[in-house]
XYZ file of C-alpha atoms in Angstrom:
479
model
C -13.361 79.106 1.089
C -14.116 80.890 4.372
C -11.246 80.863 6.871
C -13.576 80.281 9.804
C -12.205 77.083 11.358
C -10.501 77.535 14.726
C -8.569 74.298 14.283
C -7.915 71.726 11.600
C -7.227 68.010 11.863
C -5.381 66.070 9.169
C -5.248 62.302 9.495
C -8.709 60.956 10.192
C -8.111 57.440 11.428
C -9.781 56.596 14.745
C -7.791 58.975 16.982
C -7.856 61.889 14.535
C -11.535 61.446 13.789
C -12.488 61.344 17.465
C -10.372 64.373 18.349
C -11.998 66.305 15.503
C -15.440 65.335 16.833
C -14.377 66.310 20.359
C -13.375 69.799 19.184
C -16.646 70.152 17.262
C -18.751 68.972 20.211
C -17.096 71.683 22.292
C -18.201 74.441 19.957
C -15.225 74.820 17.631
C -15.445 74.847 13.853
C -13.096 72.114 12.639
C -11.465 71.858 9.222
C -10.961 68.266 8.095
C -8.369 66.763 5.775
C -7.235 63.262 4.959
C -4.999 61.826 2.270
C -8.011 59.742 1.206
C -10.776 62.310 0.735
C -13.551 59.748 1.083
C -12.712 59.382 4.791
C -13.211 63.122 5.254
C -16.659 63.055 3.672
C -17.643 59.921 5.612
C -16.901 61.715 8.880
C -19.129 64.640 7.923
C -21.903 62.312 6.753
C -21.846 60.252 9.959
C -21.168 62.922 12.571
C -21.949 66.248 10.914
C -24.779 66.861 13.373
C -22.283 66.970 16.283
C -20.895 70.386 15.337
C -19.449 72.520 12.562
C -17.048 70.832 10.145
C -15.416 72.102 6.962
C -14.496 69.235 4.671
C -11.491 69.855 2.412
C -9.770 67.732 -0.204
C -6.459 69.504 -0.827
C -3.744 70.919 1.389
C -4.393 74.429 0.067
C -8.123 74.181 0.795
C -7.384 72.902 4.280
C -5.000 75.731 5.135
C -7.345 78.313 3.584
C -10.146 77.128 5.871
C -8.197 78.000 9.046
C -8.362 81.331 10.843
C -5.105 83.026 11.905
C -3.077 82.025 13.738
C -3.648 78.718 12.034
C -3.782 75.654 14.288
C -3.145 72.493 12.309
C -3.262 69.191 14.185
C -1.443 66.238 12.617
C -2.780 62.781 13.515
C -0.761 60.383 11.370
C 1.762 57.644 12.117
C 4.951 58.716 13.836
C 8.226 58.930 11.933
C 8.412 59.468 8.181
C 4.628 59.920 7.678
C 4.686 62.846 10.124
C 7.693 64.395 8.377
C 5.910 64.027 5.036
C 2.827 65.871 6.291
C 4.976 68.660 7.750
C 6.817 69.037 4.447
C 3.485 69.272 2.645
C 1.887 71.888 4.875
C 4.732 74.035 6.223
C 5.263 75.940 2.918
C 1.589 76.950 3.000
C 1.750 78.444 6.495
C 2.836 81.871 7.716
C 4.846 83.040 10.739
C 2.836 82.632 13.926
C 0.914 79.614 12.649
C 1.321 76.294 14.424
C 1.538 72.600 13.643
C 0.426 70.311 16.463
C 1.686 66.717 16.384
C -0.686 64.559 18.412
C 0.934 61.241 17.524
C 3.261 59.043 19.567
C 6.411 60.709 18.247
C 9.863 60.155 19.667
C 10.719 63.296 21.611
C 14.060 63.653 19.772
C 12.154 63.911 16.475
C 9.918 66.519 18.071
C 12.942 68.565 19.175
C 14.319 68.455 15.630
C 11.018 69.440 14.033
C 10.453 72.247 16.518
C 13.912 73.659 15.830
C 13.505 73.495 12.044
C 10.037 75.066 12.007
C 11.019 77.749 14.518
C 13.492 79.028 11.918
C 10.500 79.555 9.599
C 8.509 81.340 12.312
C 6.122 78.396 12.693
C 5.306 76.996 16.135
C 5.610 73.231 16.424
C 3.704 71.749 19.347
C 4.590 68.140 20.129
C 1.577 66.942 22.084
C 1.228 63.698 23.994
C -2.362 62.455 24.076
C -3.450 59.564 26.284
C -6.781 57.865 26.665
C -7.188 55.844 23.499
C -10.069 56.340 21.114
C -12.615 56.819 23.911
C -10.443 59.438 25.566
C -9.922 61.241 22.273
C -13.701 61.580 21.897
C -14.796 62.202 25.472
C -11.723 63.837 27.009
C -8.086 62.701 27.031
C -5.113 63.646 29.169
C -3.088 66.054 27.035
C 0.632 66.815 27.358
C 1.618 69.671 25.007
C 5.149 70.956 24.627
C 6.291 73.850 22.453
C 6.582 77.555 23.105
C 4.692 79.410 25.804
C 3.311 81.668 23.068
C 1.758 78.719 21.240
C 0.154 77.474 24.437
C -1.392 80.892 24.982
C -3.322 80.409 21.738
C -3.882 76.653 21.798
C -4.103 75.948 25.529
C -7.679 77.125 26.152
C -8.928 74.855 23.363
C -7.048 71.844 24.721
C -8.310 72.561 28.220
C -11.866 72.569 26.927
C -11.645 69.189 25.181
C -9.514 67.463 27.837
C -10.661 65.122 30.563
C -11.561 66.764 33.854
C -10.339 65.488 37.201
C -12.820 65.027 40.052
C -12.114 68.555 41.262
C -12.979 69.892 37.795
C -9.391 70.737 36.806
C -8.618 70.107 33.114
C -6.138 67.300 32.528
C -3.744 69.365 30.438
C -0.760 71.592 31.197
C 2.012 73.238 29.228
C 4.715 70.663 29.983
C 7.684 72.612 28.637
C 9.579 73.607 25.475
C 10.166 71.581 22.292
C 10.022 67.808 23.050
C 8.925 67.983 26.697
C 5.328 66.945 25.971
C 6.259 63.862 23.998
C 8.939 62.969 26.558
C 6.387 62.988 29.381
C 3.950 60.964 27.248
C 6.738 58.435 26.611
C 7.345 58.007 30.345
C 3.581 57.807 30.945
C 3.536 54.823 28.614
C 6.557 53.297 30.357
C 4.745 53.506 33.692
C 1.736 51.974 31.956
C 3.867 48.997 30.885
C 5.062 48.527 34.475
C 1.553 48.904 35.896
C 0.167 46.272 33.534
C 3.019 43.856 34.287
C 2.501 44.192 38.041
C -1.221 43.599 37.662
C -0.460 40.554 35.517
C 1.874 39.166 38.169
C -0.762 39.714 40.859
C -3.256 37.814 38.694
C -0.807 34.950 38.138
C -0.096 34.640 41.864
C -3.793 34.599 42.697
C -4.378 32.014 39.986
C -1.446 29.654 40.632
C -0.698 30.088 44.331
C -4.086 31.034 45.769
C -5.798 28.677 43.313
C -8.558 31.130 42.371
C -10.528 31.090 39.117
C -10.517 34.140 36.821
C -14.075 34.979 37.938
C -13.026 34.905 41.595
C -9.966 37.039 40.839
C -12.236 39.517 39.029
C -14.177 39.978 42.278
C -10.944 40.530 44.190
C -9.862 43.198 41.706
C -13.264 44.876 41.989
C -12.780 45.027 45.745
C -9.281 46.431 45.344
C -10.682 49.069 43.009
C -12.769 50.485 45.853
C -9.645 51.251 47.877
C -6.184 52.695 47.376
C -5.643 50.745 44.138
C -8.608 52.528 42.535
C -7.549 53.002 38.908
C -8.610 52.529 35.312
C -6.305 49.536 34.800
C -7.593 47.715 37.886
C -11.151 48.443 36.752
C -10.698 46.987 33.263
C -8.717 44.032 34.625
C -11.753 42.988 36.632
C -13.916 43.294 33.538
C -11.516 41.241 31.399
C -11.207 38.485 34.005
C -14.981 38.243 34.418
C -15.549 37.945 30.668
C -16.473 34.515 29.272
C -15.647 33.577 25.681
C -18.845 33.033 23.724
C -17.375 30.436 21.363
C -15.960 28.101 24.008
C -17.637 29.041 27.263
C -14.170 29.307 28.795
C -12.791 32.294 30.688
C -11.796 34.792 28.035
C -8.288 35.171 29.453
C -7.702 31.440 28.837
C -8.402 31.637 25.095
C -6.045 34.568 24.502
C -2.491 33.565 23.546
C -0.002 34.566 26.233
C 2.045 36.730 23.865
C 1.919 40.473 24.619
C 2.887 42.886 21.869
C 4.213 46.445 22.132
C 4.394 49.566 19.975
C 7.679 50.942 21.259
C 7.103 53.715 23.795
C 7.927 51.469 26.743
C 11.130 50.424 25.014
C 11.977 54.093 24.366
C 11.456 54.842 28.053
C 14.074 52.255 28.996
C 16.497 53.278 26.260
C 16.375 56.953 27.244
C 16.646 56.067 30.934
C 19.889 54.245 30.127
C 21.160 57.341 28.326
C 20.234 59.502 31.321
C 21.660 57.036 33.849
C 18.293 56.654 35.585
C 17.344 53.212 36.987
C 13.864 52.262 35.745
C 14.218 48.560 36.493
C 10.478 47.963 36.953
C 9.664 49.452 33.557
C 12.548 47.537 31.993
C 11.321 44.229 33.418
C 7.860 44.927 32.012
C 9.326 45.522 28.551
C 11.480 42.386 28.798
C 8.506 40.330 30.015
C 6.575 41.233 26.877
C 9.616 40.386 24.769
C 10.044 37.003 26.474
C 6.370 36.177 26.025
C 6.813 36.450 22.260
C 9.686 33.940 22.024
C 7.386 30.950 21.632
C 10.082 28.562 20.396
C 12.441 29.366 23.256
C 9.663 28.925 25.805
C 8.561 25.636 24.264
C 12.105 24.303 24.332
C 12.506 25.311 27.981
C 9.298 23.907 29.489
C 11.060 20.738 30.625
C 13.565 22.600 32.798
C 13.689 21.569 36.443
C 11.793 23.594 38.998
C 8.744 23.622 41.260
C 5.155 23.689 40.074
C 2.721 25.857 41.976
C 0.498 24.066 44.484
C -2.668 25.987 45.407
C -3.131 26.957 49.032
C -6.092 26.055 51.206
C -9.049 28.430 51.349
C -8.095 30.310 54.529
C -4.421 30.522 53.534
C -5.417 31.709 50.063
C -7.501 34.574 51.464
C -4.590 35.760 53.613
C -2.243 35.407 50.644
C -4.538 37.558 48.484
C -4.308 40.336 51.079
C -0.519 40.107 50.954
C -0.583 40.293 47.145
C -2.552 43.548 47.394
C 0.191 44.981 49.608
C 2.914 43.815 47.206
C 1.072 45.239 44.217
C 0.576 48.616 45.861
C 4.183 48.888 47.070
C 5.545 47.880 43.663
C 3.246 50.376 41.974
C 4.651 53.199 44.126
C 8.157 52.179 43.058
C 7.179 52.213 39.347
C 5.835 55.753 39.621
C 8.921 56.734 41.627
C 11.159 55.544 38.810
C 9.028 57.208 36.136
C 8.995 60.593 37.871
C 12.758 60.297 38.434
C 13.218 59.895 34.685
C 11.004 62.914 33.955
C 12.998 65.016 36.420
C 16.288 63.853 34.890
C 15.037 64.525 31.363
C 13.922 67.994 32.382
C 17.343 68.724 33.819
C 19.190 67.301 30.810
C 17.174 69.227 28.217
C 16.411 72.393 30.193
C 12.662 71.908 30.436
C 11.908 72.754 34.103
C 8.958 70.318 34.258
C 6.481 70.721 37.123
C 6.128 67.150 38.435
C 3.065 68.040 40.503
C 1.348 69.349 37.366
C 2.227 66.125 35.512
C 0.628 64.053 38.270
C -2.388 66.358 38.154
C -3.068 65.901 34.439
C -2.762 62.119 34.750
C -5.687 62.000 37.186
C -8.246 61.731 34.390
C -8.483 60.641 30.776
C -5.247 58.661 30.525
C -4.543 54.939 30.801
C -2.694 55.154 34.140
C -5.279 57.392 35.809
C -5.495 56.405 39.440
C -6.791 57.795 42.699
C -3.364 57.971 44.303
C -2.145 60.473 41.680
C -3.866 63.113 43.812
C -1.427 62.240 46.573
C 1.538 62.287 44.218
C 0.491 65.754 43.084
C 0.186 66.887 46.709
C 3.626 65.461 47.540
C 5.328 67.402 44.732
C 3.287 70.548 45.373
C 4.420 70.497 49.005
C 8.046 69.771 48.070
C 8.898 70.589 44.431
C 12.473 69.429 45.159
C 11.322 66.048 46.498
C 14.160 63.675 45.508
C 11.867 60.645 45.287
C 8.293 59.660 46.028
C 9.799 57.291 48.584
C 11.092 60.384 50.407
C 7.511 61.523 50.989
C 6.521 60.668 54.541
C 3.127 59.195 53.678
C 4.385 56.949 50.892
C 7.377 55.887 53.015
C 5.020 54.867 55.821
C 2.851 52.851 53.448
C 5.866 51.051 52.021
C 7.065 50.315 55.555
C 3.674 48.831 56.407
C 3.598 46.758 53.206
C 7.128 45.420 53.073
C 6.709 42.287 55.219
C 3.850 41.104 53.027
C 5.739 42.207 49.913
C 8.703 40.055 50.908
C 6.466 37.125 51.842
C 4.763 37.223 48.437
C 8.105 37.170 46.652
C 9.324 34.301 48.834
C 6.175 32.334 47.988
C 6.595 33.122 44.280
C 10.202 31.881 44.291
C 9.283 28.778 46.309
C 6.406 27.928 43.964
C 8.201 28.829 40.729
C 5.904 31.698 39.672
C 7.826 34.396 37.757
C 7.391 37.874 39.275
C 10.082 40.050 37.675
C 8.172 43.287 38.297
C 7.584 42.683 42.007
C 11.183 41.495 42.431
C 12.715 44.453 40.576
C 10.647 46.906 42.621
C 11.751 45.378 45.929
C 15.398 45.201 44.813
C 15.269 48.901 43.905
C 13.768 49.733 47.299
C 16.393 47.689 49.161
C 19.212 49.204 47.090
C 18.071 52.721 47.971
C 18.025 52.012 51.694
C 21.286 50.005 51.780
C 24.159 51.442 53.804
C 26.714 50.069 51.312
C 26.309 48.624 47.815
C 28.613 46.140 46.051
C 29.418 48.984 43.636
C 32.581 49.471 45.713
C 33.812 46.063 44.565
C 32.677 46.748 41.001
C 34.650 49.987 40.862
C 37.714 48.277 42.366
C 37.510 45.615 39.661
C 37.307 48.335 37.005
C 40.388 49.966 38.422
C 42.219 46.617 38.365
C 41.574 45.688 34.743
C 41.172 49.118 33.175
C 42.793 51.733 35.422
C 39.419 53.467 35.659
C 40.277 54.959 39.104
C 38.089 55.137 42.197
C 37.139 57.568 44.943
C 37.943 56.894 48.597
C 35.723 57.219 51.648
C 38.430 58.943 53.713
C 39.767 61.677 51.430
C 38.907 63.750 48.357
C 40.231 63.019 44.885
C 40.396 60.254 42.313
C 42.826 57.356 42.828
C 44.345 54.411 40.992
C 46.129 51.424 42.486
C 49.138 49.935 40.698
C 47.901 46.360 40.711
C 50.232 43.369 40.583
C 53.454 43.360 42.576
C 53.198 47.046 43.537
C 50.069 47.973 45.553
C 50.901 51.674 45.890
C 48.145 54.225 45.232
C 48.483 57.021 42.732
C 46.238 60.067 42.800
C 44.815 60.491 39.351
């Protein structure tokens, strides 16, 4: 078999198949492999006219079809299936070859795999890919990790198949060593969870407090999408809310059970943030909201609890309220991205990755689920100040939050008064207020810890660590 393929893809479910087609459409010869060979041949039969494919049935044939250095992209389920594929193909490769994992792997697994394969001279490139099946075919946002050497060989190919931002820049960058790419993809998905929760809360407020129908709310979201909230998620929200169910004639959103599922990356984002000591309260509330939605028995048993029921506003009041909801949504969205970028920065510091936050914002401008117009401004903020401690420290974002906060607070007050749950909006505002507070109750918390556990505390008037001998003797001891 001729070793003429520039890249190979193994695992030809929807994402793998579409990435293979994307490479072929962009002029690359693509070797194909799947555990079930019939899927390989079906791809060639259906899409063989889109470019050059080499169908293979065995691992040896697949590897033999690749030119050196071999670039082998794995598109199978994360976890044990990925390890199984690596164990199958690694013995067939030579030093300098590379295995690219395009699945939603946990970054710790990616670090382990990269370390093990590096000892064999094989490059392992953990690569976050966002955009779903359409993005995979037409241009995703791509977040590769791995060695700089591997990116020198693989990068130009990824840049060619990636989404392009409005300025023509490819939505791909070398994120950093070993697990950096999958770490950034994990946080991307965490921000996505938060974004979707905030949009859901805005919808619920417009439905229950403003009294608008789904079709009316769809028009509001379309209007918002022409301004600073311009984004993929706002765009599809309008489409979903405008959709009518064919079977019942009811708004589609009303025939969908209110139980949101999750695949795990949002949960990972929160778990790792806890390990890093980074507050991502907005992302956490989004994860918990999905969890709560699935506890049908608990919710059913609790529906009789006391509390207010929302009473729709009058028409003129509703219109003004909708404008305030837009302000609250935008301000909360800024906080979610602030928390996500804080986690990326902390992860980079913890694992020695030196991640360029401006470049991350840049590659999220197209192709991915959270693509949004204001990512251009996030990129500009980090490009101007790479050491920016927080997006809220950027003058422009700080001014926008200042302008939005009265409406933000009014929306939350209305939600509490009317009994509409808004955990995402509330967590975002609490985070903002905690950052700007002169003093936090953490002083009392630390004093309590010293009382019951001799955990010590630091004083405001002198250096050092102290412990008070609680009980009859209140003397202080320097620890």
